[in-house]
Short mmCIF file of C-alpha atoms in Angstrom, two decimals:
data_model
loop_
_atom_site.label_atom_id
_atom_site.label_comp_id
_atom_site.label_asym_id
_atom_site.label_seq_id
_atom_site.Cartn_x
_atom_site.Cartn_y
_atom_site.Cartn_z
CA MET A 1 -0.04 -0.12 -0.21
CA GLU A 2 3.05 2.60 0.59
CA ASN A 3 4.33 1.53 -2.78
CA VAL A 4 0.93 2.80 -3.80
CA PHE A 5 0.88 6.05 -2.05
CA TYR A 6 4.79 6.99 -2.95
CA PHE A 7 3.76 6.42 -6.50
CA LEU A 8 0.86 8.31 -6.65
CA ALA A 9 2.24 11.08 -4.69
CA SER A 10 5.21 11.26 -7.24
CA LEU A 11 2.47 11.40 -10.17
CA THR A 12 0.38 14.33 -8.38
CA LEU A 13 3.79 16.62 -7.78
CA LEU A 14 4.92 15.54 -11.28
CA CYS A 15 1.63 16.77 -12.97
CA ALA A 16 1.19 19.41 -10.59
CA LEU A 17 4.52 20.65 -11.91
CA MET A 18 3.36 20.23 -14.99
CA VAL A 19 0.91 22.95 -14.82
CA VAL A 20 3.17 25.50 -14.22
CA LEU A 21 5.85 24.60 -16.64
CA SER A 22 3.72 23.64 -19.87
CA LYS A 23 3.90 26.56 -22.60
CA ASN A 24 0.90 25.66 -23.91
CA PRO A 25 -1.90 26.83 -21.49
CA VAL A 26 -4.12 23.94 -23.01
CA HIS A 27 -1.30 21.49 -22.09
CA SER A 28 -1.56 23.33 -18.87
CA ILE A 29 -5.39 22.31 -18.32
CA ILE A 30 -4.90 18.74 -19.57
CA PHE A 31 -2.03 18.38 -16.33
CA LEU A 32 -4.40 19.86 -14.20
CA ILE A 33 -7.24 17.58 -14.79
CA ILE A 34 -4.86 14.98 -14.22
CA THR A 35 -3.91 16.20 -10.82
CA PHE A 36 -7.48 15.96 -9.93
CA PHE A 37 -7.80 12.39 -11.13
CA THR A 38 -4.52 11.32 -8.72
CA ILE A 39 -5.49 13.54 -6.02
CA SER A 40 -9.37 11.31 -6.11
CA ALA A 41 -6.82 8.33 -6.17
CA HIS A 42 -5.35 9.55 -2.94
CA TYR A 43 -8.98 9.65 -1.47
CA ILE A 44 -9.64 6.50 -2.20
CA LEU A 45 -6.27 5.20 -0.75
CA LEU A 46 -8.11 6.76 2.48
CA ASN A 47 -11.30 5.05 2.14
CA ALA A 48 -13.36 8.55 0.83
CA GLN A 49 -15.10 7.07 -2.11
CA PHE A 50 -17.52 10.21 -2.15
CA LEU A 51 -15.04 12.57 -1.84
CA ALA A 52 -13.33 10.93 -4.71
CA ALA A 53 -16.63 10.81 -6.53
CA VAL A 54 -17.47 14.01 -5.87
CA ASN A 55 -14.41 16.04 -6.68
CA ILE A 56 -14.06 14.26 -10.15
CA ILE A 57 -17.18 15.58 -10.77
CA VAL A 58 -17.23 18.72 -9.52
CA TYR A 59 -13.51 19.43 -10.58
CA ALA A 60 -12.78 17.58 -13.36
CA GLY A 61 -16.03 17.16 -15.00
CA ALA A 62 -17.45 20.97 -14.63
CA ILE A 63 -15.11 23.31 -13.58
CA MET A 64 -12.12 22.14 -15.50
CA VAL A 65 -14.56 22.03 -18.87
CA LEU A 66 -15.38 25.72 -18.41
CA PHE A 67 -11.19 26.73 -18.10
CA LEU A 68 -10.68 24.78 -21.43
CA PHE A 69 -13.60 26.49 -22.84
CA VAL A 70 -12.47 30.10 -21.64
CA ILE A 71 -8.38 29.18 -22.70
CA MET A 72 -9.81 27.31 -26.32
CA PHE A 73 -11.28 30.91 -27.05
CA LEU A 74 -9.04 32.72 -26.05
CA SER A 75 -5.75 31.11 -27.41
CA VAL A 76 -7.12 29.69 -30.87
CA GLY A 77 -4.72 30.48 -33.29
CA LYS A 78 -1.68 31.24 -31.31
CA ASN A 79 -0.49 27.81 -29.92
CA ASP A 80 3.10 28.41 -30.62
CA HIS A 81 3.06 32.14 -29.68
CA ASP A 82 5.37 32.37 -26.30
CA PRO A 83 6.06 35.98 -25.27
CA LYS A 84 9.79 36.80 -23.86
CA ALA A 85 8.93 37.69 -20.25
CA SER A 86 10.70 40.89 -19.81
CA ALA A 87 13.61 41.47 -17.12
CA VAL A 88 11.28 42.94 -14.63
CA THR A 89 8.55 40.01 -14.61
CA ARG A 90 11.79 37.54 -13.85
CA ILE A 91 13.06 39.46 -11.02
CA THR A 92 9.67 39.93 -9.49
CA GLY A 93 8.97 36.47 -10.09
CA THR A 94 12.14 35.24 -8.25
CA ILE A 95 11.23 37.55 -5.63
CA ALA A 96 7.69 36.03 -5.48
CA GLY A 97 8.66 32.54 -5.36
CA GLY A 98 11.64 33.01 -3.08
CA LEU A 99 9.21 34.47 -0.34
CA LEU A 100 7.10 31.96 -0.77
CA PHE A 101 9.35 29.22 -0.03
CA ILE A 102 10.55 30.91 2.84
CA VAL A 103 7.03 30.99 4.15
CA MET A 104 6.72 27.40 3.40
CA PHE A 105 10.25 26.35 5.18
CA ALA A 106 8.85 28.60 8.19
CA ALA A 107 5.51 27.01 8.33
CA LEU A 108 6.86 23.31 7.96
CA LYS A 109 9.96 23.58 10.23
CA ASP A 110 7.68 22.95 13.49
CA ALA A 111 5.34 20.44 11.72
CA HIS A 112 5.31 17.36 13.00
CA VAL A 113 3.37 14.12 11.62
CA GLY A 114 0.12 13.48 13.31
CA THR A 115 -0.19 10.23 14.87
CA TYR A 116 -3.47 7.96 14.87
CA ASP A 117 -4.88 5.49 17.11
CA ALA A 118 -4.86 2.40 15.24
CA GLU A 119 -7.33 -0.02 17.23
CA ASN A 120 -9.98 2.90 17.49
CA PHE A 121 -9.69 4.02 14.14
CA ASN A 122 -12.89 4.04 12.16
CA SER A 123 -12.55 2.80 8.60
CA GLN A 124 -15.93 3.76 7.36
CA ILE A 125 -15.82 7.38 8.14
CA GLY A 126 -15.45 8.42 4.71
CA MET A 127 -18.59 6.54 3.39
CA VAL A 128 -21.32 8.67 1.93
CA GLU A 129 -23.77 7.47 4.79
CA ASN A 130 -21.44 8.42 7.64
CA LEU A 131 -20.54 11.86 5.77
CA GLY A 132 -24.16 12.97 5.29
CA LYS A 133 -24.96 11.96 9.08
CA VAL A 134 -22.27 14.04 9.92
CA LEU A 135 -22.70 17.25 7.90
CA PHE A 136 -26.30 17.26 8.93
CA THR A 137 -26.08 17.24 12.34
CA LYS A 138 -22.35 18.04 13.52
CA TYR A 139 -21.95 20.72 11.07
CA LEU A 140 -25.70 21.72 9.76
CA LEU A 141 -25.24 25.36 10.06
CA PRO A 142 -21.72 26.03 8.43
CA PHE A 143 -23.49 23.40 5.67
CA GLU A 144 -26.50 25.92 5.58
CA LEU A 145 -24.87 28.51 4.99
CA ALA A 146 -22.02 27.05 2.27
CA SER A 147 -25.25 26.40 0.16
CA VAL A 148 -26.67 30.03 0.87
CA LEU A 149 -23.43 31.39 -0.66
CA PHE A 150 -23.75 28.86 -3.60
CA LEU A 151 -27.23 30.30 -4.13
CA VAL A 152 -25.97 33.77 -3.96
CA ALA A 153 -23.13 33.28 -6.26
CA MET A 154 -25.68 31.91 -8.62
CA VAL A 155 -28.28 34.42 -8.44
CA GLY A 156 -25.40 37.11 -9.01
CA ALA A 157 -24.05 35.14 -11.98
CA VAL A 158 -27.81 35.17 -13.57
CA MET A 159 -28.11 38.76 -12.79
CA LEU A 160 -24.74 39.63 -14.81
CA GLY A 161 -25.59 37.24 -17.76
CA LYS A 162 -29.24 38.92 -17.90
CA LYS A 163 -30.58 40.53 -20.95
CA GLU A 164 -31.08 43.99 -20.91
CA THR A 165 -34.33 45.63 -21.73
CA GLY A 166 -34.35 45.91 -25.77
CA GLU A 167 -31.11 43.43 -26.21
CA ARG A 168 -31.49 40.68 -28.53
CA HIS A 169 -28.50 37.72 -28.60
CA PHE A 170 -30.29 35.92 -31.74
CA MET B 1 -10.20 -11.27 -1.83
CA GLU B 2 -8.90 -14.57 -2.98
CA SER B 3 -7.32 -15.26 -6.03
CA VAL B 4 -10.06 -17.15 -7.52
CA ASP B 5 -12.51 -14.39 -6.86
CA LEU B 6 -9.74 -12.02 -8.73
CA ILE B 7 -9.33 -14.27 -11.48
CA TYR B 8 -13.28 -14.65 -11.77
CA LYS B 9 -13.48 -10.65 -11.73
CA GLY B 10 -10.83 -10.12 -14.36
CA ILE B 11 -13.06 -12.67 -16.51
CA PHE B 12 -16.13 -10.88 -15.95
CA ILE B 13 -14.77 -7.56 -16.50
CA LEU B 14 -13.17 -8.55 -19.95
CA VAL B 15 -16.49 -10.38 -21.03
CA ILE B 16 -18.42 -7.06 -19.95
CA PHE B 17 -15.99 -5.17 -22.35
CA GLY B 18 -16.71 -7.72 -25.38
CA ILE B 19 -20.00 -7.43 -24.72
CA THR B 20 -19.99 -3.93 -25.02
CA LEU B 21 -18.01 -3.45 -28.31
CA LEU B 22 -19.91 -6.25 -29.91
CA ILE B 23 -23.11 -4.43 -29.14
CA ALA B 24 -21.90 -1.22 -30.04
CA THR B 25 -20.57 -3.14 -33.26
CA TYR B 26 -24.01 -4.33 -33.96
CA SER B 27 -25.59 -1.20 -33.09
CA THR B 28 -24.41 0.17 -36.21
CA TYR B 29 -25.96 -2.65 -38.20
CA PHE B 30 -29.15 -2.42 -36.77
CA GLU B 31 -29.36 1.81 -36.89
CA ARG B 32 -28.77 0.82 -41.02
CA LYS B 33 -31.53 -1.30 -41.00
CA ILE B 34 -33.94 0.18 -38.61
CA ALA B 35 -33.41 3.43 -40.83
CA ALA B 36 -33.99 1.12 -43.97
CA PHE B 37 -36.96 -0.14 -42.29
CA ILE B 38 -38.72 3.31 -41.45
CA GLN B 39 -37.96 4.94 -45.04
CA ASP B 40 -38.88 1.77 -46.60
CA ARG B 41 -35.38 0.66 -47.90
CA VAL B 42 -33.66 -2.68 -47.95
CA GLY B 43 -31.02 -1.26 -46.30
CA PRO B 44 -27.09 -3.38 -46.03
CA ASN B 45 -27.73 -6.76 -47.11
CA ARG B 46 -24.41 -7.57 -49.38
CA ALA B 47 -22.07 -8.31 -46.71
CA GLY B 48 -22.67 -12.10 -45.74
CA PRO B 49 -26.11 -13.11 -44.51
CA PHE B 50 -28.63 -10.58 -44.12
CA GLY B 51 -25.80 -8.35 -44.62
CA LEU B 52 -24.58 -9.51 -41.29
CA LEU B 53 -20.68 -8.56 -41.96
CA GLN B 54 -21.76 -5.20 -42.66
CA PRO B 55 -20.19 -3.79 -39.58
CA LEU B 56 -16.41 -5.88 -40.39
CA ALA B 57 -16.60 -4.51 -43.53
CA ASP B 58 -16.75 -0.79 -42.55
CA ALA B 59 -14.41 -1.42 -39.79
CA GLY B 60 -12.06 -2.68 -42.27
CA LYS B 61 -12.45 -0.41 -44.92
CA LEU B 62 -12.15 2.78 -42.19
CA PHE B 63 -8.73 1.14 -40.82
CA PHE B 64 -7.51 0.88 -44.59
CA LYS B 65 -8.29 4.72 -44.98
CA GLU B 66 -5.53 7.24 -45.07
CA GLU B 67 -4.57 8.75 -41.46
CA PHE B 68 -4.54 12.12 -41.92
CA ILE B 69 -3.38 14.85 -39.44
CA PRO B 70 -3.81 18.47 -40.55
CA ALA B 71 -0.79 20.56 -40.95
CA LYS B 72 -0.33 22.62 -37.66
CA ALA B 73 -2.80 20.71 -35.95
CA ASN B 74 -1.50 19.40 -32.26
CA LYS B 75 -0.27 16.16 -33.18
CA ALA B 76 -0.44 14.41 -29.77
CA LEU B 77 -3.98 15.53 -28.58
CA PHE B 78 -5.13 15.20 -32.25
CA ILE B 79 -4.19 11.52 -31.84
CA ILE B 80 -5.25 11.14 -28.15
CA GLY B 81 -8.91 13.12 -28.26
CA PRO B 82 -10.49 9.88 -30.07
CA GLY B 83 -8.88 7.55 -27.89
CA ILE B 84 -10.18 9.70 -24.31
CA ALA B 85 -13.51 9.74 -26.22
CA MET B 86 -13.26 5.53 -26.40
CA LEU B 87 -11.65 5.40 -22.59
CA VAL B 88 -14.26 7.24 -21.04
CA ALA B 89 -17.58 5.25 -22.45
CA THR B 90 -16.18 1.97 -22.13
CA MET B 91 -15.65 2.68 -18.42
CA SER B 92 -18.94 3.29 -17.17
CA SER B 93 -20.18 -0.24 -17.56
CA ALA B 94 -17.94 -1.31 -14.66
CA VAL B 95 -20.73 -0.57 -12.07
CA ILE B 96 -24.34 -1.72 -14.00
CA PRO B 97 -25.46 -5.20 -12.26
CA PHE B 98 -26.24 -7.46 -15.30
CA GLY B 99 -27.81 -9.32 -13.06
CA ASP B 100 -28.16 -11.17 -9.47
CA MET B 101 -26.03 -13.77 -7.91
CA LEU B 102 -25.45 -17.10 -9.63
CA ILE B 103 -24.50 -20.14 -7.27
CA VAL B 104 -21.72 -22.54 -9.10
CA GLY B 105 -20.34 -25.29 -7.38
CA GLY B 106 -21.42 -23.62 -3.46
CA ARG B 107 -19.37 -20.17 -4.94
CA GLU B 108 -21.56 -17.10 -5.14
CA ILE B 109 -20.95 -15.12 -8.34
CA TRP B 110 -22.25 -11.99 -8.53
CA LEU B 111 -22.89 -10.99 -12.07
CA GLN B 112 -21.38 -7.32 -11.50
CA ALA B 113 -18.37 -5.98 -12.17
CA ILE B 114 -17.58 -3.81 -9.08
CA ASP B 115 -20.02 -3.48 -6.54
CA VAL B 116 -18.86 0.34 -5.42
CA ASN B 117 -21.04 2.41 -2.58
CA ILE B 118 -21.29 5.24 -4.86
CA GLY B 119 -22.25 3.54 -8.01
CA VAL B 120 -24.31 6.22 -9.46
CA LEU B 121 -21.95 9.11 -8.76
CA TYR B 122 -19.42 6.61 -10.36
CA VAL B 123 -21.42 6.68 -13.57
CA PHE B 124 -22.27 10.47 -13.11
CA GLY B 125 -18.59 11.30 -12.88
CA ILE B 126 -17.76 9.34 -16.04
CA VAL B 127 -20.43 10.97 -17.58
CA SER B 128 -19.17 14.42 -16.99
CA LEU B 129 -15.92 13.34 -18.59
CA GLY B 130 -17.22 12.46 -21.83
CA VAL B 131 -16.99 15.78 -23.00
CA TYR B 132 -13.42 15.95 -22.76
CA GLY B 133 -12.52 13.44 -25.93
CA LEU B 134 -15.12 15.94 -27.79
CA MET B 135 -13.44 18.96 -26.70
CA ILE B 136 -9.66 18.18 -27.21
CA GLY B 137 -10.40 16.55 -30.60
CA GLY B 138 -12.11 19.44 -31.66
CA TRP B 139 -9.55 22.27 -30.23
CA ALA B 140 -6.32 20.16 -31.75
CA SER B 141 -7.58 20.05 -34.91
CA ASN B 142 -6.80 23.79 -35.21
CA ASN B 143 -10.08 24.35 -37.20
CA LYS B 144 -12.19 27.01 -36.34
CA PHE B 145 -15.12 25.07 -37.72
CA SER B 146 -13.80 21.99 -35.52
CA LEU B 147 -13.67 24.25 -32.52
CA LEU B 148 -17.34 25.71 -32.50
CA GLY B 149 -18.44 22.17 -33.07
CA ALA B 150 -16.57 21.19 -30.10
CA ILE B 151 -17.99 24.36 -27.88
CA ARG B 152 -21.24 23.48 -29.36
CA ALA B 153 -21.35 19.73 -27.79
CA ALA B 154 -19.73 20.93 -24.70
CA SER B 155 -22.29 23.59 -24.03
CA GLN B 156 -24.80 21.10 -24.45
CA ASN B 157 -23.23 18.41 -22.76
CA ILE B 158 -22.63 20.87 -19.12
CA SER B 159 -26.25 22.03 -19.63
CA TYR B 160 -27.86 18.72 -20.04
CA GLU B 161 -25.72 17.33 -16.86
CA LEU B 162 -27.28 19.34 -14.58
CA ALA B 163 -30.93 18.31 -15.04
CA MET B 164 -29.61 14.48 -15.30
CA GLY B 165 -28.27 14.73 -12.28
CA LEU B 166 -31.45 16.54 -10.52
CA SER B 167 -33.84 14.20 -11.87
CA LEU B 168 -31.46 11.26 -10.28
CA ILE B 169 -31.42 12.86 -6.81
CA ALA B 170 -35.68 11.77 -6.99
CA VAL B 171 -34.70 8.42 -7.84
CA LEU B 172 -31.90 8.46 -4.76
CA MET B 173 -33.89 9.96 -2.14
CA MET B 174 -36.68 7.18 -2.81
CA THR B 175 -34.28 4.33 -2.56
CA GLY B 176 -31.85 6.12 0.09
CA SER B 177 -28.38 4.33 -1.06
CA LEU B 178 -26.28 5.25 -4.19
CA SER B 179 -25.45 1.56 -5.01
CA LEU B 180 -27.02 0.65 -8.72
CA ARG B 181 -27.22 -2.94 -6.93
CA GLU B 182 -29.25 -1.84 -3.88
CA ILE B 183 -31.31 0.06 -6.20
CA ALA B 184 -31.87 -2.61 -8.32
CA GLU B 185 -32.47 -5.12 -5.52
CA GLN B 186 -34.78 -2.62 -3.99
CA GLN B 187 -37.40 -2.94 -7.48
CA GLN B 188 -37.93 -6.54 -6.60
CA GLY B 189 -40.43 -8.30 -8.98
CA PHE B 190 -42.82 -5.49 -10.80
CA ASN B 191 -41.89 -2.78 -8.39
CA TRP B 192 -40.28 -0.90 -10.57
CA ASN B 193 -39.01 2.77 -10.12
CA ILE B 194 -40.86 4.23 -13.17
CA TRP B 195 -44.09 3.66 -11.54
CA TYR B 196 -43.12 6.29 -8.94
CA GLN B 197 -40.88 8.40 -11.13
CA PRO B 198 -42.88 8.85 -14.48
CA LEU B 199 -41.61 12.81 -14.49
CA GLY B 200 -38.02 12.08 -13.73
CA PHE B 201 -37.28 8.93 -16.43
CA ILE B 202 -38.79 11.51 -18.91
CA ILE B 203 -36.59 13.98 -17.74
CA PHE B 204 -33.73 11.50 -17.39
CA LEU B 205 -34.65 10.32 -20.98
CA VAL B 206 -34.40 13.31 -22.78
CA CYS B 207 -31.22 14.44 -21.13
CA ALA B 208 -29.91 10.90 -22.26
CA PHE B 209 -30.41 11.93 -25.68
CA ALA B 210 -28.88 15.30 -25.02
CA GLU B 211 -25.80 13.76 -23.38
CA THR B 212 -25.19 11.13 -26.06
CA ASN B 213 -25.81 13.42 -28.81
CA ARG B 214 -28.37 12.00 -30.62
CA THR B 215 -31.01 13.09 -32.75
CA PRO B 216 -33.17 15.04 -32.06
CA PHE B 217 -30.17 16.83 -30.13
CA ASP B 218 -27.55 15.84 -32.33
CA LEU B 219 -26.27 19.77 -32.87
CA PRO B 220 -22.75 18.70 -32.32
CA GLU B 221 -22.54 16.79 -35.51
CA SER B 222 -26.08 17.68 -37.69
CA GLU B 223 -24.04 16.92 -40.75
CA ALA B 224 -26.52 17.75 -42.97
CA GLU B 225 -26.76 21.89 -42.29
CA LEU B 226 -23.88 22.69 -40.64
CA ILE B 227 -19.84 21.81 -40.89
CA GLY B 228 -19.55 18.22 -39.60
CA GLY B 229 -18.40 19.55 -35.82
CA TYR B 230 -16.11 18.87 -33.78
CA HIS B 231 -14.41 15.84 -35.99
CA THR B 232 -14.65 17.85 -39.20
CA GLU B 233 -10.85 17.18 -39.96
CA TYR B 234 -11.02 13.66 -38.43
CA GLY B 235 -10.85 10.09 -40.99
CA SER B 236 -10.02 6.86 -40.91
CA MET B 237 -10.17 4.95 -37.54
CA LYS B 238 -10.07 7.63 -35.71
CA LEU B 239 -13.45 8.80 -36.76
CA GLY B 240 -14.43 5.79 -36.53
CA MET B 241 -13.27 5.33 -32.69
CA TYR B 242 -15.70 8.95 -32.42
CA LEU B 243 -18.60 7.25 -34.04
CA PHE B 244 -18.10 4.09 -32.45
CA ALA B 245 -17.66 5.84 -28.70
CA GLU B 246 -21.24 7.20 -29.23
CA TYR B 247 -22.65 3.89 -29.59
CA ILE B 248 -20.89 2.80 -26.51
CA ASN B 249 -22.69 5.57 -25.07
CA ILE B 250 -25.95 4.84 -26.47
CA PHE B 251 -25.48 1.28 -24.66
CA VAL B 252 -24.18 2.48 -21.47
CA VAL B 253 -26.99 5.46 -20.80
CA SER B 254 -29.64 2.46 -21.97
CA ALA B 255 -28.42 0.00 -19.65
CA VAL B 256 -28.04 2.78 -16.62
CA MET B 257 -31.79 3.65 -17.50
CA SER B 258 -32.81 0.03 -17.27
CA THR B 259 -31.24 -0.24 -13.87
CA LEU B 260 -32.28 3.16 -12.34
CA TYR B 261 -36.33 2.85 -13.95
CA PHE B 262 -36.96 -0.33 -15.24
CA GLY B 263 -36.38 -2.69 -12.47
CA ALA B 264 -32.75 -4.03 -13.81
CA TYR B 265 -32.62 -7.80 -14.18
CA ASN B 266 -36.17 -7.91 -12.05
CA PHE B 267 -39.33 -9.16 -13.83
CA PRO B 268 -42.68 -9.88 -13.06
CA PHE B 269 -43.63 -13.07 -11.03
CA MET B 270 -39.79 -13.37 -10.59
CA GLU B 271 -41.01 -15.16 -7.18
CA ASN B 272 -43.59 -17.21 -8.41
CA LEU B 273 -40.99 -18.65 -10.68
CA ARG B 274 -38.57 -19.61 -8.04
CA SER B 275 -40.73 -21.14 -5.52
CA ALA B 276 -42.30 -23.27 -8.66
CA ILE B 277 -38.77 -24.92 -9.04
CA SER B 278 -38.18 -27.14 -5.76
CA ASP B 279 -34.36 -27.10 -5.40
CA PRO B 280 -33.12 -23.89 -4.13
CA VAL B 281 -29.79 -23.75 -5.78
CA LEU B 282 -31.50 -24.49 -9.18
CA ALA B 283 -34.32 -21.96 -9.05
CA ASN B 284 -31.86 -19.38 -8.06
CA ASN B 285 -29.63 -19.79 -11.33
CA VAL B 286 -32.97 -19.88 -13.21
CA VAL B 287 -34.35 -16.98 -12.13
CA THR B 288 -31.01 -15.15 -12.20
CA LEU B 289 -30.54 -16.45 -15.78
CA VAL B 290 -33.88 -15.17 -16.85
CA GLY B 291 -33.26 -11.99 -15.49
CA VAL B 292 -30.07 -11.21 -17.40
CA ALA B 293 -31.98 -12.14 -20.47
CA VAL B 294 -34.74 -9.79 -18.98
CA MET B 295 -31.95 -6.92 -18.53
CA PHE B 296 -30.71 -7.48 -21.86
CA ALA B 297 -34.33 -7.24 -23.54
CA LYS B 298 -34.80 -3.88 -22.01
CA ILE B 299 -31.51 -2.77 -22.82
CA PHE B 300 -32.37 -3.73 -26.34
CA ALA B 301 -35.41 -2.05 -26.11
CA PHE B 302 -33.91 1.32 -25.43
CA ILE B 303 -31.09 0.97 -27.92
CA PHE B 304 -34.31 0.58 -30.25
CA PHE B 305 -35.87 3.37 -28.91
CA PHE B 306 -33.22 5.35 -29.60
CA MET B 307 -32.57 5.01 -33.31
CA TRP B 308 -36.76 4.80 -33.89
CA VAL B 309 -36.19 8.21 -32.46
CA ARG B 310 -33.68 9.14 -34.82
CA TRP B 311 -35.71 8.44 -37.59
CA THR B 312 -38.71 10.06 -36.49
CA LEU B 313 -37.45 13.31 -35.33
CA PRO B 314 -36.04 16.63 -36.89
CA ARG B 315 -33.68 17.85 -35.04
CA PHE B 316 -33.65 21.10 -32.51
CA ARG B 317 -32.29 24.35 -33.28
CA TYR B 318 -29.57 25.49 -30.97
CA ASP B 319 -31.11 28.17 -28.87
CA GLN B 320 -34.18 25.68 -28.68
CA LEU B 321 -32.17 23.13 -27.33
CA MET B 322 -30.56 25.63 -24.66
CA LYS B 323 -33.91 26.95 -23.74
CA LEU B 324 -35.42 23.29 -23.33
CA GLY B 325 -32.44 22.18 -21.08
CA TRP B 326 -32.29 25.47 -18.64
CA GLN B 327 -35.85 26.90 -18.53
CA ILE B 328 -38.10 23.53 -18.85
CA LEU B 329 -36.21 20.76 -17.69
CA ILE B 330 -33.81 22.00 -14.84
CA PRO B 331 -37.60 23.91 -13.13
CA LEU B 332 -39.49 20.56 -13.91
CA ALA B 333 -36.88 18.22 -12.32
CA ILE B 334 -36.93 20.50 -9.36
CA LEU B 335 -40.38 20.15 -9.03
CA ASN B 336 -40.20 16.42 -9.38
CA MET B 337 -37.53 16.35 -6.42
CA VAL B 338 -39.98 18.58 -4.22
CA LEU B 339 -42.84 16.46 -4.71
CA THR B 340 -40.82 13.39 -4.06
CA GLY B 341 -39.66 14.77 -0.61
CA GLY B 342 -43.39 15.69 -0.13
CA ALA B 343 -44.51 12.19 -1.17
CA ILE B 344 -42.06 10.71 1.11
CA LEU B 345 -42.82 12.60 4.48
CA LEU B 346 -46.62 11.87 3.75
CA LYS B 347 -45.99 8.57 3.48
CA ASP B 348 -43.88 8.21 6.59
CA SER B 349 -46.64 10.46 8.38
CA LEU B 350 -49.52 8.61 7.77
CA PHE B 351 -47.94 4.79 7.57
#
C-alpha cells in the first residue's frame, strides 16, 4: 500500500509541476485534470470514496471544462506563441517565489506528523452515510451557510448574464 | 479477496468489455437496418447473410483509409482525443448490475464487475468526463469550425448534465442508496421505479438523448446543415472511434436507464418462478439467468427506441435546445424533487 502511495504522490507532484511548466495553456489544463484524478486516487486510498467521486464530478467534470472553454476561445490560432518575459517580470517572479519558499519553510519547520490510533480508527468514516450524518447534524449550520453562499453566487451570475431590456442575442 | 475471486472478476470485466464492443458494433448495423425499415428501403444486405458482416466491412474500410493529420494541428492531442472518447465510454459499464447472483459449485458469483457504494456517482462522474474527448479533439484540429463544433457539444453536454443529475436525485431520495445493486434489489418483481418516478424518467430520457448527441439533439454533429462538428478534420479509424464511442454511450445509458427506472434484472412473477422449482440452488440460477436475459431485453428495447427517435424526429434549433435544457427541464426536475420529498414525508406520517 505504501508503494502505491509513493507512486501516486510522485505522479501528483509531477503533473502539478507540469501545469506550471507547460508552455501551452491547453496542456496546462490537461495536466491539471490529471492532477485532480491523482488526488481522487489519494482519496480512494484513504477510503473516502464519496469525496473521490465528487472531486471528479465537480472539479474534473465541471470546473475544468469551463476553464478549457475559456482558454480554447482565448488562445485559438496562436498555439506556438511564446512571448519573451521581460527582466522586471523575471526579477519579481524570483522574489515572489523565494518569499513563498521562505513562508513554506517557516510553516513546515515545526510541523510534525500527527499520530493516529490504529485500534479505534473507524475505516468507514469516509462513506457516504457517515459523511451525510456528520454534515446534517454536527456541521449543519456551516453546511447550510455554504449552500446559501452558492445560491448567492448563482443569483449573481444570472444577474450579470441577464438580457437588458431591448437587447437581442439572436 | 481470494485469487479465484480476482480471476473471476478479471474474466467478468473482459466479458463485459467484449459484450459492450459487440453490442456497439451491431448497433451500427441495426441503426442502418432500422433506418431502412422506417424509410421503406432494404438496407445493408451484401456482406454475409442479411448483411450481418457489414460492421466488419465498415471497420475494415475505416482501418485502411489514409491516416490524415492536418498541418499545424496539435499532433499528440489530435491522436489522444478519440482515445479519450473511447476510454471514457467503456468505463461506466463496470458498475452496472447485469444480473443477480449465480451459485456455481457452492460459490456465489455476482454478475456485476465491481460493486461500489457510490455507483451512481461513478456513472455520473464518467458521464461528465465524456466531454473532454470531443473538446480536445475539436481544439487540436486547429480548425475554427471544429472548435465551434466542440464548443457546441460541450455546452450542450454541460447544460443537460445538470437536469440529469437533478432528476437522479429523486430516485436516490426514494431508494436511500447510491449503490446500483441496491437500487436494483429494491425494485424486486414488478415494483419498478418508473411507477413512482414517471416525470423523473422522462427528464432523464431527454437528457440521455442530449448527452449521447443523438437526434433530436445532435447539434454537435448535424452533418446535413452545419459543418461536421468536432470531428470535421478526422478521418479513417480516428473518426470511427468517435462514432463508435457514441454507440457505446447509447448502450451504457440504456443500461443505466434500465437499472434506475426499469427494475434492472427484475421481472414480474419472479418469486412465482422461484417457488415453482423445488431445488433452491437451481431455482436461484434459473431466476438469475432469466433476469440477465430480461436486463438485456430492456437494454435492446432502449437502443431500439434511440434509433426509432433518430429516424422519426427532426433536430432542434440550438437556442431552442438551450431553452429546453435550462428553462424547462431543470425547473421540472426541481419540481419532481420537491414532489418526491413531499410524498416520502406524507407516506412516513400516514403509515
